[in-house]
PDB file of C-alpha atoms in Angstrom:
ATOM      1  CA  GLY A   1     117.001 104.445  21.911  1.00  0.00           C
ATOM      2  CA  VAL A   2     116.418 100.933  22.913  1.00  0.00           C
ATOM      3  CA  GLU A   3     119.161  98.171  22.895  1.00  0.00           C
ATOM      4  CA  ALA A   4     118.238  94.302  22.999  1.00  0.00           C
ATOM      5  CA  SER A   5     118.610  92.835  26.427  1.00  0.00           C
ATOM      6  CA  ARG A   6     118.934  89.208  24.814  1.00  0.00           C
ATOM      7  CA  PRO A   7     119.623  88.007  21.333  1.00  0.00           C
ATOM      8  CA  ILE A   8     116.335  88.106  19.285  1.00  0.00           C
ATOM      9  CA  SER A   9     115.813  85.619  16.240  1.00  0.00           C
ATOM     10  CA  LYS A  10     114.775  86.965  12.829  1.00  0.00           C
ATOM     11  CA  GLY A  11     110.827  87.028  12.589  1.00  0.00           C
ATOM     12  CA  GLU A  12     110.651  87.106  16.410  1.00  0.00           C
ATOM     13  CA  PHE A  13     108.400  89.588  18.241  1.00  0.00           C
ATOM     14  CA  VAL A  14     110.255  92.525  19.711  1.00  0.00           C
ATOM     15  CA  VAL A  15     108.012  95.135  21.038  1.00  0.00           C
ATOM     16  CA  GLU A  16     104.746  96.664  20.497  1.00  0.00           C
ATOM     17  CA  TYR A  17     104.442 100.438  19.600  1.00  0.00           C
ATOM     18  CA  SER A  18     101.409 101.158  22.203  1.00  0.00           C
ATOM     19  CA  GLY A  19      99.554 104.260  22.971  1.00  0.00           C
ATOM     20  CA  GLU A  20      95.981 105.721  22.224  1.00  0.00           C
ATOM     21  CA  LEU A  21      94.752 104.409  19.072  1.00  0.00           C
ATOM     22  CA  VAL A  22      92.945 107.315  16.985  1.00  0.00           C
ATOM     23  CA  ASP A  23      91.593 107.968  13.571  1.00  0.00           C
ATOM     24  CA  ALA A  24      94.396 109.729  11.451  1.00  0.00           C
ATOM     25  CA  GLY A  25      92.452 112.958  11.413  1.00  0.00           C
ATOM     26  CA  THR A  26      92.635 113.049  15.206  1.00  0.00           C
ATOM     27  CA  GLY A  27      96.211 112.052  15.148  1.00  0.00           C
ATOM     28  CA  HIS A  28      97.312 114.867  12.973  1.00  0.00           C
ATOM     29  CA  ALA A  29      95.039 117.409  15.031  1.00  0.00           C
ATOM     30  CA  MET A  30      97.109 116.142  18.112  1.00  0.00           C
ATOM     31  CA  GLU A  31     100.383 116.649  16.711  1.00  0.00           C
ATOM     32  CA  VAL A  32      99.507 120.337  15.790  1.00  0.00           C
ATOM     33  CA  THR A  33      98.622 120.767  19.425  1.00  0.00           C
ATOM     34  CA  TYR A  34     102.000 119.084  20.543  1.00  0.00           C
ATOM     35  CA  SER A  35     103.837 121.198  17.939  1.00  0.00           C
ATOM     36  CA  MET A  36     102.722 124.383  20.133  1.00  0.00           C
ATOM     37  CA  ASP A  37     104.618 123.136  23.185  1.00  0.00           C
ATOM     38  CA  MET A  38     108.407 123.153  22.698  1.00  0.00           C
ATOM     39  CA  THR A  39     108.775 121.017  25.711  1.00  0.00           C
ATOM     40  CA  LYS A  40     106.861 118.139  24.426  1.00  0.00           C
ATOM     41  CA  GLY A  41     107.822 115.761  21.705  1.00  0.00           C
ATOM     42  CA  SER A  42     105.400 113.756  19.349  1.00  0.00           C
ATOM     43  CA  TYR A  43     105.533 110.028  19.177  1.00  0.00           C
ATOM     44  CA  SER A  44     102.818 109.134  16.614  1.00  0.00           C
ATOM     45  CA  TYR A  45     102.811 106.128  13.926  1.00  0.00           C
ATOM     46  CA  TYR A  46     100.288 106.145  11.279  1.00  0.00           C
ATOM     47  CA  PHE A  47      99.019 103.169   9.331  1.00  0.00           C
ATOM     48  CA  THR A  48      96.106 101.529   7.430  1.00  0.00           C
ATOM     49  CA  PHE A  49      93.988  98.746   8.711  1.00  0.00           C
ATOM     50  CA  HIS A  50      91.123  97.342   6.811  1.00  0.00           C
ATOM     51  CA  SER A  51      90.994 100.703   4.461  1.00  0.00           C
ATOM     52  CA  THR A  52      91.008 102.834   7.649  1.00  0.00           C
ATOM     53  CA  LYS A  53      93.783 105.274   8.561  1.00  0.00           C
ATOM     54  CA  TYR A  54      94.758 105.040  12.010  1.00  0.00           C
ATOM     55  CA  CYS A  55      97.428 106.678  14.333  1.00  0.00           C
ATOM     56  CA  VAL A  56      99.029 105.331  17.322  1.00  0.00           C
ATOM     57  CA  ASP A  57      99.861 108.355  19.724  1.00  0.00           C
ATOM     58  CA  ALA A  58     102.261 107.170  21.959  1.00  0.00           C
ATOM     59  CA  THR A  59     103.247 110.650  23.103  1.00  0.00           C
ATOM     60  CA  ALA A  60     102.231 110.338  26.736  1.00  0.00           C
ATOM     61  CA  GLU A  61     105.093 108.353  28.852  1.00  0.00           C
ATOM     62  CA  SER A  62     103.889 104.897  29.562  1.00  0.00           C
ATOM     63  CA  GLY A  63     106.926 103.276  30.533  1.00  0.00           C
ATOM     64  CA  ARG A  64     106.580 101.057  27.095  1.00  0.00           C
ATOM     65  CA  PHE A  65     109.757 100.874  25.067  1.00  0.00           C
ATOM     66  CA  GLY A  66     108.390 100.891  21.420  1.00  0.00           C
ATOM     67  CA  ARG A  67     107.925 104.625  21.300  1.00  0.00           C
ATOM     68  CA  LEU A  68     111.749 104.911  21.955  1.00  0.00           C
ATOM     69  CA  LEU A  69     112.862 102.954  18.704  1.00  0.00           C
ATOM     70  CA  ASN A  70     115.132 105.151  16.891  1.00  0.00           C
ATOM     71  CA  HIS A  71     115.198 105.394  13.048  1.00  0.00           C
ATOM     72  CA  SER A  72     117.752 103.744  10.561  1.00  0.00           C
ATOM     73  CA  LYS A  73     116.918 103.763   6.762  1.00  0.00           C
ATOM     74  CA  LYS A  74     120.113 102.006   5.884  1.00  0.00           C
ATOM     75  CA  HIS A  75     120.192  99.401   8.563  1.00  0.00           C
ATOM     76  CA  PRO A  76     116.907  98.724  10.549  1.00  0.00           C
ATOM     77  CA  THR A  77     116.786  95.912  12.913  1.00  0.00           C
ATOM     78  CA  CYS A  78     112.886  95.512  12.949  1.00  0.00           C
ATOM     79  CA  VAL A  79     109.868  95.979  10.615  1.00  0.00           C
ATOM     80  CA  PRO A  80     106.602  96.993  11.714  1.00  0.00           C
ATOM     81  CA  GLU A  81     103.577  94.974  11.354  1.00  0.00           C
ATOM     82  CA  VAL A  82      99.946  95.515  11.952  1.00  0.00           C
ATOM     83  CA  VAL A  83      98.073  92.482  13.833  1.00  0.00           C
ATOM     84  CA  GLU A  84      94.442  92.227  15.091  1.00  0.00           C
ATOM     85  CA  VAL A  85      93.814  91.624  18.666  1.00  0.00           C
ATOM     86  CA  ALA A  86      90.131  91.096  19.619  1.00  0.00           C
ATOM     87  CA  GLY A  87      89.057  93.170  16.489  1.00  0.00           C
ATOM     88  CA  THR A  88      91.453  95.973  17.093  1.00  0.00           C
ATOM     89  CA  PRO A  89      94.555  96.694  15.291  1.00  0.00           C
ATOM     90  CA  ARG A  90      97.865  96.672  16.970  1.00  0.00           C
ATOM     91  CA  LEU A  91     101.246  97.759  15.811  1.00  0.00           C
ATOM     92  CA  ILE A  92     104.338  95.413  16.620  1.00  0.00           C
ATOM     93  CA  PHE A  93     107.840  95.117  15.526  1.00  0.00           C
ATOM     94  CA  LEU A  94     109.377  91.798  14.499  1.00  0.00           C
ATOM     95  CA  ALA A  95     113.059  91.401  13.913  1.00  0.00           C
ATOM     96  CA  LYS A  96     114.260  91.777  10.417  1.00  0.00           C
ATOM     97  CA  HIS A  97     117.230  89.649  11.036  1.00  0.00           C
ATOM     98  CA  ASP A  98     119.132  88.179  14.055  1.00  0.00           C
ATOM     99  CA  ILE A  99     119.730  90.985  16.720  1.00  0.00           C
ATOM    100  CA  LYS A 100     122.499  90.328  19.044  1.00  0.00           C
ATOM    101  CA  ALA A 101     122.297  91.413  22.942  1.00  0.00           C
ATOM    102  CA  GLY A 102     123.194  95.133  23.277  1.00  0.00           C
ATOM    103  CA  GLN A 103     122.646  95.957  19.714  1.00  0.00           C
ATOM    104  CA  GLU A 104     120.393  98.878  19.004  1.00  0.00           C
ATOM    105  CA  VAL A 105     116.684  98.145  17.830  1.00  0.00           C
ATOM    106  CA  THR A 106     115.718 100.341  14.963  1.00  0.00           C
ATOM    107  CA  PHE A 107     113.256 100.605  12.252  1.00  0.00           C
ATOM    108  CA  ASN A 108     112.668 102.741   9.078  1.00  0.00           C
ATOM    109  CA  TYR A 109     110.245 105.584  10.054  1.00  0.00           C
ATOM    110  CA  GLY A 110     109.582 105.436   6.213  1.00  0.00           C
ATOM    111  CA  ASP A 111     108.868 109.304   6.090  1.00  0.00           C
ATOM    112  CA  GLN A 112     110.913 110.561   3.104  1.00  0.00           C
ATOM    113  CA  SER A 113     108.962 113.715   2.054  1.00  0.00           C
ATOM    114  CA  LYS A 114     110.868 116.752   1.176  1.00  0.00           C
ATOM    115  CA  GLU A 115     109.558 118.719   4.055  1.00  0.00           C
ATOM    116  CA  SER A 116     110.428 115.943   6.455  1.00  0.00           C
ATOM    117  CA  LEU A 117     113.942 115.454   4.936  1.00  0.00           C
ATOM    118  CA  SER A 118     114.518 119.278   5.250  1.00  0.00           C
ATOM    119  CA  ALA A 119     113.408 119.590   8.732  1.00  0.00           C
ATOM    120  CA  CYS A 120     115.131 116.254   9.697  1.00  0.00           C
ATOM    121  CA  PRO A 121     118.082 115.233   7.360  1.00  0.00           C
ATOM    122  CA  TRP A 122     118.721 112.196   9.591  1.00  0.00           C
ATOM    123  CA  LEU A 123     115.711 110.463   8.186  1.00  0.00           C
ATOM    124  CA  ALA A 124     118.000 109.923   5.136  1.00  0.00           C
ATOM    125  CA  LEU A 125     120.249 107.847   7.201  1.00  0.00           C
TER     126      LEU A 125
END
């Protein structure tokens, strides 16, 4: 997980979820490949931008912190937002409310499908 190194005000930029930007179909195919290697996780975020479905694949270790944010359905500290930079969608997180220094930075992963909840019951928390 990630903790705030300083106080962060509501609405302030917190971190970018950065990685390889691919179409959603390619992202799903990459996840299938990752699932075959039990030593590797998958850090993918899917979103729609201008009617196109994208995936940010942050599985490769980059030293960036966005991929390390933990889930909280009940008490997320951040909300995702898609912004456009030079014609390219980028995924950022903004503070949902004031965040104290040392407080964990979290967001709601948003996946509440029966399959996901069965495999990962912590998504309900």
